[in-house]
Structures are given as C-alpha cells and as structure tokens.
PDB file of N, CA and C in Angstrom:
ATOM      1  N   MET A   1     131.429  97.357  78.977  1.00  0.00           N
ATOM      2  CA  MET A   1     130.755  98.335  78.815  1.00  0.00           C
ATOM      3  C   MET A   1     129.883  98.862  80.120  1.00  0.00           C
ATOM      4  N   VAL A   2     130.305 100.427  80.644  1.00  0.00           N
ATOM      5  CA  VAL A   2     129.315 101.261  80.630  1.00  0.00           C
ATOM      6  C   VAL A   2     128.508 100.970  79.929  1.00  0.00           C
ATOM      7  N   ALA A   3     126.929 101.650  82.043  1.00  0.00           N
ATOM      8  CA  ALA A   3     125.642 102.172  80.272  1.00  0.00           C
ATOM      9  C   ALA A   3     125.245 102.965  80.459  1.00  0.00           C
ATOM     10  N   PRO A   4     124.466 103.982  80.333  1.00  0.00           N
ATOM     11  CA  PRO A   4     124.231 104.922  79.528  1.00  0.00           C
ATOM     12  C   PRO A   4     124.157 105.799  80.300  1.00  0.00           C
ATOM     13  N   SER A   5     123.770 107.088  80.825  1.00  0.00           N
ATOM     14  CA  SER A   5     123.329 107.542  82.058  1.00  0.00           C
ATOM     15  C   SER A   5     121.953 107.714  82.031  1.00  0.00           C
ATOM     16  N   ALA A   6     120.744 108.550  82.621  1.00  0.00           N
ATOM     17  CA  ALA A   6     119.886 108.116  82.182  1.00  0.00           C
ATOM     18  C   ALA A   6     119.298 109.311  81.937  1.00  0.00           C
ATOM     19  N   LYS A   7     120.159 110.663  81.170  1.00  0.00           N
ATOM     20  CA  LYS A   7     119.513 111.496  80.833  1.00  0.00           C
ATOM     21  C   LYS A   7     118.727 111.830  79.277  1.00  0.00           C
ATOM     22  N   GLY A   8     119.401 111.147  78.709  1.00  0.00           N
ATOM     23  CA  GLY A   8     118.361 111.099  77.611  1.00  0.00           C
ATOM     24  C   GLY A   8     118.245 109.806  76.547  1.00  0.00           C
ATOM     25  N   CYS A   9     117.262 109.063  75.829  1.00  0.00           N
ATOM     26  CA  CYS A   9     116.939 107.610  75.427  1.00  0.00           C
ATOM     27  C   CYS A   9     117.594 107.984  74.540  1.00  0.00           C
ATOM     28  N   GLN A  10     118.686 108.398  73.719  1.00  0.00           N
ATOM     29  CA  GLN A  10     119.772 108.665  72.501  1.00  0.00           C
ATOM     30  C   GLN A  10     120.354 107.843  72.770  1.00  0.00           C
ATOM     31  N   GLY A  11     121.031 108.681  74.086  1.00  0.00           N
ATOM     32  CA  GLY A  11     122.690 107.579  74.481  1.00  0.00           C
ATOM     33  C   GLY A  11     122.372 106.254  74.787  1.00  0.00           C
ATOM     34  N   PHE A  12     120.513 105.337  75.171  1.00  0.00           N
ATOM     35  CA  PHE A  12     120.908 104.455  74.615  1.00  0.00           C
ATOM     36  C   PHE A  12     119.999 103.617  74.370  1.00  0.00           C
ATOM     37  N   LYS A  13     119.987 103.840  72.939  1.00  0.00           N
ATOM     38  CA  LYS A  13     119.422 104.456  72.039  1.00  0.00           C
ATOM     39  C   LYS A  13     120.965 103.567  71.513  1.00  0.00           C
ATOM     40  N   ILE A  14     122.338 104.610  71.541  1.00  0.00           N
ATOM     41  CA  ILE A  14     122.980 104.743  70.642  1.00  0.00           C
ATOM     42  C   ILE A  14     124.386 103.362  71.873  1.00  0.00           C
ATOM     43  N   PHE A  15     124.153 103.727  73.259  1.00  0.00           N
ATOM     44  CA  PHE A  15     124.523 102.780  73.707  1.00  0.00           C
ATOM     45  C   PHE A  15     124.205 100.905  73.046  1.00  0.00           C
ATOM     46  N   LEU A  16     122.753 100.170  72.541  1.00  0.00           N
ATOM     47  CA  LEU A  16     121.815  99.452  72.158  1.00  0.00           C
ATOM     48  C   LEU A  16     122.749  99.345  71.253  1.00  0.00           C
ATOM     49  N   ARG A  17     122.695 100.086  70.328  1.00  0.00           N
ATOM     50  CA  ARG A  17     123.832  99.945  69.324  1.00  0.00           C
ATOM     51  C   ARG A  17     125.094  99.606  68.559  1.00  0.00           C
ATOM     52  N   LEU A  18     125.324 100.335  69.133  1.00  0.00           N
ATOM     53  CA  LEU A  18     127.075  99.204  69.848  1.00  0.00           C
ATOM     54  C   LEU A  18     127.468  98.202  69.727  1.00  0.00           C
ATOM     55  N   ASP A  19     126.108  97.870  70.917  1.00  0.00           N
ATOM     56  CA  ASP A  19     126.758  96.822  71.310  1.00  0.00           C
ATOM     57  C   ASP A  19     126.612  95.628  70.593  1.00  0.00           C
ATOM     58  N   PHE A  20     125.607  95.781  69.112  1.00  0.00           N
ATOM     59  CA  PHE A  20     124.390  95.137  69.257  1.00  0.00           C
ATOM     60  C   PHE A  20     125.541  95.081  67.290  1.00  0.00           C
ATOM     61  N   LEU A  21     126.031  96.522  67.211  1.00  0.00           N
ATOM     62  CA  LEU A  21     126.543  96.135  66.328  1.00  0.00           C
ATOM     63  C   LEU A  21     128.707  95.331  66.612  1.00  0.00           C
ATOM     64  N   SER A  22     129.309  95.618  68.009  1.00  0.00           N
ATOM     65  CA  SER A  22     129.881  94.380  68.519  1.00  0.00           C
ATOM     66  C   SER A  22     129.525  92.782  68.221  1.00  0.00           C
ATOM     67  N   LEU A  23     128.197  92.350  68.355  1.00  0.00           N
ATOM     68  CA  LEU A  23     127.750  91.308  68.497  1.00  0.00           C
ATOM     69  C   LEU A  23     128.002  90.488  67.053  1.00  0.00           C
ATOM     70  N   LYS A  24     127.860  91.530  65.836  1.00  0.00           N
ATOM     71  CA  LYS A  24     126.457  91.306  64.665  1.00  0.00           C
ATOM     72  C   LYS A  24     128.414  90.700  63.596  1.00  0.00           C
ATOM     73  N   LYS A  25     129.370  90.555  64.355  1.00  0.00           N
ATOM     74  CA  LYS A  25     130.651  89.703  63.006  1.00  0.00           C
ATOM     75  C   LYS A  25     130.405  88.643  64.102  1.00  0.00           C
ATOM     76  N   TYR A  26     130.007  87.995  64.839  1.00  0.00           N
ATOM     77  CA  TYR A  26     130.054  86.264  65.301  1.00  0.00           C
ATOM     78  C   TYR A  26     129.278  85.877  65.210  1.00  0.00           C
ATOM     79  N   THR A  27     127.709  86.708  65.083  1.00  0.00           N
ATOM     80  CA  THR A  27     126.827  85.953  64.661  1.00  0.00           C
ATOM     81  C   THR A  27     126.329  85.946  63.515  1.00  0.00           C
ATOM     82  N   ASN A  28     125.072  84.916  62.796  1.00  0.00           N
ATOM     83  CA  ASN A  28     124.376  84.796  61.208  1.00  0.00           C
ATOM     84  C   ASN A  28     123.461  85.903  61.294  1.00  0.00           C
ATOM     85  N   PHE A  29     123.090  85.835  62.283  1.00  0.00           N
ATOM     86  CA  PHE A  29     120.999  86.197  62.060  1.00  0.00           C
ATOM     87  C   PHE A  29     120.063  85.955  61.720  1.00  0.00           C
ATOM     88  N   ASN A  30     120.221  84.671  62.439  1.00  0.00           N
ATOM     89  CA  ASN A  30     119.161  83.231  60.703  1.00  0.00           C
ATOM     90  C   ASN A  30     118.869  82.740  61.923  1.00  0.00           C
ATOM     91  N   MET A  31     118.683  83.007  63.004  1.00  0.00           N
ATOM     92  CA  MET A  31     117.717  82.340  64.466  1.00  0.00           C
ATOM     93  C   MET A  31     116.591  82.667  64.149  1.00  0.00           C
ATOM     94  N   LYS A  32     115.924  81.654  64.229  1.00  0.00           N
ATOM     95  CA  LYS A  32     114.422  81.326  64.811  1.00  0.00           C
ATOM     96  C   LYS A  32     113.643  81.813  65.312  1.00  0.00           C
ATOM     97  N   TYR A  33     113.080  82.583  66.309  1.00  0.00           N
ATOM     98  CA  TYR A  33     113.156  83.885  68.514  1.00  0.00           C
ATOM     99  C   TYR A  33     111.694  82.304  68.230  1.00  0.00           C
ATOM    100  N   SER A  34     112.170  81.598  69.950  1.00  0.00           N
ATOM    101  CA  SER A  34     110.931  81.159  70.169  1.00  0.00           C
ATOM    102  C   SER A  34     110.467  82.152  70.330  1.00  0.00           C
ATOM    103  N   LYS A  35     108.880  80.846  71.499  1.00  0.00           N
ATOM    104  CA  LYS A  35     107.935  81.977  71.607  1.00  0.00           C
ATOM    105  C   LYS A  35     108.280  81.905  72.764  1.00  0.00           C
ATOM    106  N   LYS A  36     109.525  81.817  73.588  1.00  0.00           N
ATOM    107  CA  LYS A  36     109.611  82.947  75.628  1.00  0.00           C
ATOM    108  C   LYS A  36     110.139  83.626  74.726  1.00  0.00           C
ATOM    109  N   ILE A  37     111.336  83.421  73.692  1.00  0.00           N
ATOM    110  CA  ILE A  37     112.114  84.400  73.517  1.00  0.00           C
ATOM    111  C   ILE A  37     111.211  85.906  73.419  1.00  0.00           C
ATOM    112  N   GLN A  38     109.734  86.137  72.487  1.00  0.00           N
ATOM    113  CA  GLN A  38     109.427  86.977  71.802  1.00  0.00           C
ATOM    114  C   GLN A  38     108.272  87.305  73.197  1.00  0.00           C
ATOM    115  N   ASN A  39     107.841  86.367  74.072  1.00  0.00           N
ATOM    116  CA  ASN A  39     107.551  86.407  75.660  1.00  0.00           C
ATOM    117  C   ASN A  39     108.386  87.368  76.232  1.00  0.00           C
ATOM    118  N   ARG A  40     109.428  86.972  76.112  1.00  0.00           N
ATOM    119  CA  ARG A  40     110.701  88.608  76.986  1.00  0.00           C
ATOM    120  C   ARG A  40     110.336  89.949  76.285  1.00  0.00           C
ATOM    121  N   VAL A  41     110.141  89.933  75.095  1.00  0.00           N
ATOM    122  CA  VAL A  41     110.690  91.098  74.119  1.00  0.00           C
ATOM    123  C   VAL A  41     109.505  92.350  74.625  1.00  0.00           C
ATOM    124  N   SER A  42     108.483  91.471  74.346  1.00  0.00           N
ATOM    125  CA  SER A  42     106.790  91.944  75.000  1.00  0.00           C
ATOM    126  C   SER A  42     107.080  92.489  76.174  1.00  0.00           C
ATOM    127  N   ARG A  43     107.573  91.830  77.416  1.00  0.00           N
ATOM    128  CA  ARG A  43     107.519  92.178  78.156  1.00  0.00           C
ATOM    129  C   ARG A  43     108.540  93.545  78.743  1.00  0.00           C
ATOM    130  N   ILE A  44     109.598  93.433  77.815  1.00  0.00           N
ATOM    131  CA  ILE A  44     110.274  94.520  78.264  1.00  0.00           C
ATOM    132  C   ILE A  44     109.698  95.366  77.606  1.00  0.00           C
ATOM    133  N   GLU A  45     108.907  95.571  76.523  1.00  0.00           N
ATOM    134  CA  GLU A  45     108.182  96.734  75.150  1.00  0.00           C
ATOM    135  C   GLU A  45     107.514  96.874  76.762  1.00  0.00           C
ATOM    136  N   GLY A  46     106.518  96.755  76.857  1.00  0.00           N
ATOM    137  CA  GLY A  46     105.889  97.097  78.151  1.00  0.00           C
ATOM    138  C   GLY A  46     106.802  97.826  79.291  1.00  0.00           C
ATOM    139  N   GLN A  47     107.716  96.874  79.779  1.00  0.00           N
ATOM    140  CA  GLN A  47     108.159  97.686  80.783  1.00  0.00           C
ATOM    141  C   GLN A  47     108.776  99.327  80.375  1.00  0.00           C
ATOM    142  N   ILE A  48     109.068  99.763  79.335  1.00  0.00           N
ATOM    143  CA  ILE A  48     110.140 100.539  78.385  1.00  0.00           C
ATOM    144  C   ILE A  48     108.180 101.634  78.773  1.00  0.00           C
ATOM    145  N   GLY A  49     107.115 100.880  78.167  1.00  0.00           N
ATOM    146  CA  GLY A  49     106.390 101.562  78.190  1.00  0.00           C
ATOM    147  C   GLY A  49     105.543 102.398  79.890  1.00  0.00           C
ATOM    148  N   GLY A  50     106.114 102.054  80.320  1.00  0.00           N
ATOM    149  CA  GLY A  50     106.243 102.217  82.417  1.00  0.00           C
ATOM    150  C   GLY A  50     107.126 102.877  82.480  1.00  0.00           C
ATOM    151  N   VAL A  51     107.663 102.727  82.123  1.00  0.00           N
ATOM    152  CA  VAL A  51     108.805 103.919  82.088  1.00  0.00           C
ATOM    153  C   VAL A  51     108.077 104.974  81.010  1.00  0.00           C
ATOM    154  N   LYS A  52     107.979 104.876  79.889  1.00  0.00           N
ATOM    155  CA  LYS A  52     107.439 106.477  79.196  1.00  0.00           C
ATOM    156  C   LYS A  52     106.587 107.644  80.272  1.00  0.00           C
ATOM    157  N   LYS A  53     105.492 106.783  80.798  1.00  0.00           N
ATOM    158  CA  LYS A  53     104.053 106.736  81.384  1.00  0.00           C
ATOM    159  C   LYS A  53     104.565 108.045  82.630  1.00  0.00           C
ATOM    160  N   MET A  54     105.779 107.416  83.351  1.00  0.00           N
ATOM    161  CA  MET A  54     106.544 107.597  84.839  1.00  0.00           C
ATOM    162  C   MET A  54     106.627 109.124  84.256  1.00  0.00           C
ATOM    163  N   ILE A  55     108.217 109.344  83.119  1.00  0.00           N
ATOM    164  CA  ILE A  55     108.613 110.238  82.901  1.00  0.00           C
ATOM    165  C   ILE A  55     107.592 111.075  82.469  1.00  0.00           C
ATOM    166  N   ALA A  56     106.115 110.848  81.825  1.00  0.00           N
ATOM    167  CA  ALA A  56     105.796 111.589  81.510  1.00  0.00           C
ATOM    168  C   ALA A  56     104.159 112.458  82.701  1.00  0.00           C
ATOM    169  N   SER A  57     104.582 111.141  83.195  1.00  0.00           N
ATOM    170  CA  SER A  57     103.421 112.509  85.158  1.00  0.00           C
ATOM    171  C   SER A  57     104.845 113.074  85.594  1.00  0.00           C
ATOM    172  N   ASN A  58     105.863 112.904  85.749  1.00  0.00           N
ATOM    173  CA  ASN A  58     107.085 113.412  86.448  1.00  0.00           C
ATOM    174  C   ASN A  58     106.654 113.191  87.275  1.00  0.00           C
ATOM    175  N   THR A  59     107.561 111.631  87.827  1.00  0.00           N
ATOM    176  CA  THR A  59     107.393 110.420  89.127  1.00  0.00           C
ATOM    177  C   THR A  59     109.177 111.687  88.852  1.00  0.00           C
ATOM    178  N   GLN A  60     108.919 111.001  90.917  1.00  0.00           N
ATOM    179  CA  GLN A  60     110.376 111.084  90.979  1.00  0.00           C
ATOM    180  C   GLN A  60     111.343 110.551  90.257  1.00  0.00           C
ATOM    181  N   GLU A  61     112.569 110.751  90.055  1.00  0.00           N
ATOM    182  CA  GLU A  61     113.937 110.161  89.582  1.00  0.00           C
ATOM    183  C   GLU A  61     114.637 109.351  90.003  1.00  0.00           C
ATOM    184  N   ASP A  62     114.094 109.440  91.112  1.00  0.00           N
ATOM    185  CA  ASP A  62     114.535 107.821  92.037  1.00  0.00           C
ATOM    186  C   ASP A  62     114.160 106.569  91.755  1.00  0.00           C
ATOM    187  N   LYS A  63     113.027 106.917  91.395  1.00  0.00           N
ATOM    188  CA  LYS A  63     111.442 105.752  91.062  1.00  0.00           C
ATOM    189  C   LYS A  63     111.993 105.340  88.986  1.00  0.00           C
ATOM    190  N   VAL A  64     111.913 106.179  89.197  1.00  0.00           N
ATOM    191  CA  VAL A  64     112.774 106.003  87.354  1.00  0.00           C
ATOM    192  C   VAL A  64     113.328 105.017  86.778  1.00  0.00           C
ATOM    193  N   MET A  65     114.278 105.538  87.771  1.00  0.00           N
ATOM    194  CA  MET A  65     116.004 105.475  87.496  1.00  0.00           C
ATOM    195  C   MET A  65     115.544 103.669  87.697  1.00  0.00           C
ATOM    196  N   ILE A  66     115.437 103.491  88.424  1.00  0.00           N
ATOM    197  CA  ILE A  66     114.899 101.567  89.599  1.00  0.00           C
ATOM    198  C   ILE A  66     114.540 101.591  87.797  1.00  0.00           C
ATOM    199  N   GLN A  67     113.251 101.976  87.482  1.00  0.00           N
ATOM    200  CA  GLN A  67     112.683 101.239  86.246  1.00  0.00           C
ATOM    201  C   GLN A  67     113.353 101.276  85.079  1.00  0.00           C
ATOM    202  N   LEU A  68     114.593 102.529  85.370  1.00  0.00           N
ATOM    203  CA  LEU A  68     115.747 102.368  83.986  1.00  0.00           C
ATOM    204  C   LEU A  68     116.730 101.104  83.899  1.00  0.00           C
ATOM    205  N   GLN A  69     116.578 100.528  85.561  1.00  0.00           N
ATOM    206  CA  GLN A  69     117.172  99.957  85.149  1.00  0.00           C
ATOM    207  C   GLN A  69     117.424  98.146  85.752  1.00  0.00           C
ATOM    208  N   ALA A  70     116.172  97.695  85.378  1.00  0.00           N
ATOM    209  CA  ALA A  70     114.933  97.183  85.653  1.00  0.00           C
ATOM    210  C   ALA A  70     115.032  96.143  84.299  1.00  0.00           C
ATOM    211  N   VAL A  71     114.742  97.601  83.369  1.00  0.00           N
ATOM    212  CA  VAL A  71     114.646  97.740  81.269  1.00  0.00           C
ATOM    213  C   VAL A  71     115.827  96.773  80.875  1.00  0.00           C
ATOM    214  N   ILE A  72     116.993  97.080  81.877  1.00  0.00           N
ATOM    215  CA  ILE A  72     118.559  97.321  81.854  1.00  0.00           C
ATOM    216  C   ILE A  72     118.769  96.023  81.613  1.00  0.00           C
ATOM    217  N   SER A  73     118.086  95.719  82.632  1.00  0.00           N
ATOM    218  CA  SER A  73     118.144  94.185  83.146  1.00  0.00           C
ATOM    219  C   SER A  73     117.957  92.766  81.847  1.00  0.00           C
ATOM    220  N   SER A  74     117.286  93.240  82.054  1.00  0.00           N
ATOM    221  CA  SER A  74     115.782  92.559  81.851  1.00  0.00           C
ATOM    222  C   SER A  74     116.449  92.835  80.134  1.00  0.00           C
ATOM    223  N   LEU A  75     117.637  93.814  79.207  1.00  0.00           N
ATOM    224  CA  LEU A  75     117.898  93.519  78.173  1.00  0.00           C
ATOM    225  C   LEU A  75     118.704  93.264  77.692  1.00  0.00           C
ATOM    226  N   GLU A  76     119.764  92.969  79.446  1.00  0.00           N
ATOM    227  CA  GLU A  76     121.090  92.141  79.402  1.00  0.00           C
ATOM    228  C   GLU A  76     120.307  90.859  78.940  1.00  0.00           C
ATOM    229  N   SER A  77     119.488  89.922  79.824  1.00  0.00           N
ATOM    230  CA  SER A  77     119.182  88.946  80.698  1.00  0.00           C
ATOM    231  C   SER A  77     118.375  87.586  79.108  1.00  0.00           C
ATOM    232  N   LEU A  78     117.614  89.150  78.166  1.00  0.00           N
ATOM    233  CA  LEU A  78     118.133  88.629  76.110  1.00  0.00           C
ATOM    234  C   LEU A  78     118.433  88.685  75.204  1.00  0.00           C
ATOM    235  N   LYS A  79     119.821  89.512  76.028  1.00  0.00           N
ATOM    236  CA  LYS A  79     120.944  89.394  74.717  1.00  0.00           C
ATOM    237  C   LYS A  79     121.393  88.531  75.688  1.00  0.00           C
ATOM    238  N   VAL A  80     121.907  87.759  77.054  1.00  0.00           N
ATOM    239  CA  VAL A  80     122.692  86.504  77.300  1.00  0.00           C
ATOM    240  C   VAL A  80     121.360  85.518  76.834  1.00  0.00           C
ATOM    241  N   GLU A  81     120.936  85.170  76.795  1.00  0.00           N
ATOM    242  CA  GLU A  81     119.864  84.469  76.085  1.00  0.00           C
ATOM    243  C   GLU A  81     120.167  83.482  74.746  1.00  0.00           C
ATOM    244  N   LEU A  82     120.005  85.242  73.967  1.00  0.00           N
ATOM    245  CA  LEU A  82     119.711  84.885  71.758  1.00  0.00           C
ATOM    246  C   LEU A  82     120.911  84.610  71.980  1.00  0.00           C
ATOM    247  N   VAL A  83     122.682  85.291  72.781  1.00  0.00           N
ATOM    248  CA  VAL A  83     124.270  84.936  72.756  1.00  0.00           C
ATOM    249  C   VAL A  83     124.384  83.457  73.234  1.00  0.00           C
ATOM    250  N   LYS A  84     123.578  82.887  74.124  1.00  0.00           N
ATOM    251  CA  LYS A  84     123.618  80.781  74.261  1.00  0.00           C
ATOM    252  C   LYS A  84     123.161  80.448  73.280  1.00  0.00           C
ATOM    253  N   LYS A  85     121.915  80.867  72.616  1.00  0.00           N
ATOM    254  CA  LYS A  85     121.104  80.429  71.253  1.00  0.00           C
ATOM    255  C   LYS A  85     121.891  80.003  70.107  1.00  0.00           C
ATOM    256  N   GLN A  86     122.803  80.764  69.837  1.00  0.00           N
ATOM    257  CA  GLN A  86     123.660  81.243  69.261  1.00  0.00           C
ATOM    258  C   GLN A  86     124.985  80.451  69.429  1.00  0.00           C
ATOM    259  N   MET A  87     125.374  80.506  70.015  1.00  0.00           N
ATOM    260  CA  MET A  87     126.919  79.476  70.616  1.00  0.00           C
ATOM    261  C   MET A  87     126.501  78.412  70.736  1.00  0.00           C
ATOM    262  N   LYS A  88     125.186  78.014  70.465  1.00  0.00           N
ATOM    263  CA  LYS A  88     124.965  76.548  71.187  1.00  0.00           C
ATOM    264  C   LYS A  88     124.364  76.143  69.971  1.00  0.00           C
ATOM    265  N   GLU A  89     124.107  76.475  68.087  1.00  0.00           N
ATOM    266  CA  GLU A  89     123.098  76.355  66.971  1.00  0.00           C
ATOM    267  C   GLU A  89     124.685  76.695  66.405  1.00  0.00           C
ATOM    268  N   SER A  90     125.498  77.567  67.170  1.00  0.00           N
ATOM    269  CA  SER A  90     127.174  76.925  65.879  1.00  0.00           C
ATOM    270  C   SER A  90     127.214  75.999  66.535  1.00  0.00           C
ATOM    271  N   LEU A  91     127.947  75.734  67.194  1.00  0.00           N
ATOM    272  CA  LEU A  91     128.422  74.285  68.136  1.00  0.00           C
ATOM    273  C   LEU A  91     128.279  73.018  67.526  1.00  0.00           C
ATOM    274  N   VAL A  92     126.505  73.079  67.846  1.00  0.00           N
ATOM    275  CA  VAL A  92     125.555  71.934  66.917  1.00  0.00           C
ATOM    276  C   VAL A  92     126.785  72.526  65.092  1.00  0.00           C
ATOM    277  N   GLU A  93     126.492  72.985  65.448  1.00  0.00           N
ATOM    278  CA  GLU A  93     126.851  73.065  63.055  1.00  0.00           C
ATOM    279  C   GLU A  93     128.384  72.355  63.106  1.00  0.00           C
ATOM    280  N   ASP A  94     129.237  73.409  63.655  1.00  0.00           N
ATOM    281  CA  ASP A  94     130.542  73.185  63.754  1.00  0.00           C
ATOM    282  C   ASP A  94     130.613  71.314  63.734  1.00  0.00           C
ATOM    283  N   ILE A  95     129.710  70.899  64.763  1.00  0.00           N
ATOM    284  CA  ILE A  95     130.338  69.489  65.078  1.00  0.00           C
ATOM    285  C   ILE A  95     129.626  69.303  64.199  1.00  0.00           C
ATOM    286  N   ARG A  96     128.496  68.792  63.474  1.00  0.00           N
ATOM    287  CA  ARG A  96     128.383  68.679  62.081  1.00  0.00           C
ATOM    288  C   ARG A  96     128.528  69.121  60.339  1.00  0.00           C
ATOM    289  N   LYS A  97     129.886  69.333  60.282  1.00  0.00           N
ATOM    290  CA  LYS A  97     130.896  69.696  59.359  1.00  0.00           C
ATOM    291  C   LYS A  97     131.157  68.870  60.130  1.00  0.00           C
ATOM    292  N   SER A  98     131.795  68.653  61.527  1.00  0.00           N
ATOM    293  CA  SER A  98     133.724  67.980  61.701  1.00  0.00           C
ATOM    294  C   SER A  98     133.184  66.504  61.201  1.00  0.00           C
ATOM    295  N   LEU A  99     131.692  66.164  61.200  1.00  0.00           N
ATOM    296  CA  LEU A  99     130.884  64.523  60.675  1.00  0.00           C
ATOM    297  C   LEU A  99     131.381  64.452  58.961  1.00  0.00           C
ATOM    298  N   GLY A 100     130.872  65.461  58.240  1.00  0.00           N
ATOM    299  CA  GLY A 100     131.072  65.613  56.820  1.00  0.00           C
ATOM    300  C   GLY A 100     129.080  65.722  56.855  1.00  0.00           C
ATOM    301  N   LEU A 101     127.726  65.642  57.466  1.00  0.00           N
ATOM    302  CA  LEU A 101     126.806  65.663  57.942  1.00  0.00           C
ATOM    303  C   LEU A 101     126.029  66.397  57.532  1.00  0.00           C
ATOM    304  N   SER A 102     126.564  68.234  57.038  1.00  0.00           N
ATOM    305  CA  SER A 102     126.292  69.181  57.217  1.00  0.00           C
ATOM    306  C   SER A 102     126.161  69.582  54.965  1.00  0.00           C
ATOM    307  N   GLU A 103     125.098  70.074  54.852  1.00  0.00           N
ATOM    308  CA  GLU A 103     124.607  70.655  53.783  1.00  0.00           C
ATOM    309  C   GLU A 103     126.169  70.908  52.800  1.00  0.00           C
TER     310      GLU A 103
END
C-alpha cells in the first residue's frame, strides 16, 4: 500500500482506516497490550503533537515532511509488532486446539 500524501491529515486518517479494515478480518482484537506497546503509542502521539506544532508555527515543509515520515515509520513498526503478537497468539491457540487443550 502506498503512503498517503502529506497534503492533509484526512487522507492519512483514511489510509490508516483502510489498512486497519484490511487486517480486521484476520484478527479477533481481544489482545492485551503490554506496557511496551502502550509506551510506543504514547511516543507516536508525541511525534504527532510535534508535527502539529511545526505546522502551526509554519515550519519549512521539508522539515515537516521528515517528521511525518518518522511518524509513518513509527506507525508501521507498531503495526508489525501487533501483527507479530496476533500471529503468535493464534499459533499458540491452534496448537492448543490440535492437542485438545483449548477450552
């Protein structure tokens, strides 16, 4: 999937929503999130807040774009961690079922 343009946050929100919906059919979303994941989300929120301040203070576009790319990279890394966690949980559950150990 191609990253959205930086013309506005609306396109970015739509991009994230579509990406989320494409994953939804493969996951059950009953995960418990670790402190590590929660901290990562807080860090991303801080990055987005920084971008918002940069835009409000009319910072040069190239600097804003660099920070936006950092946010996108952080979101991608978070998504990878969540997918890995889901895959691990699904694999463990499948093994439990195959051994007759599931509830």
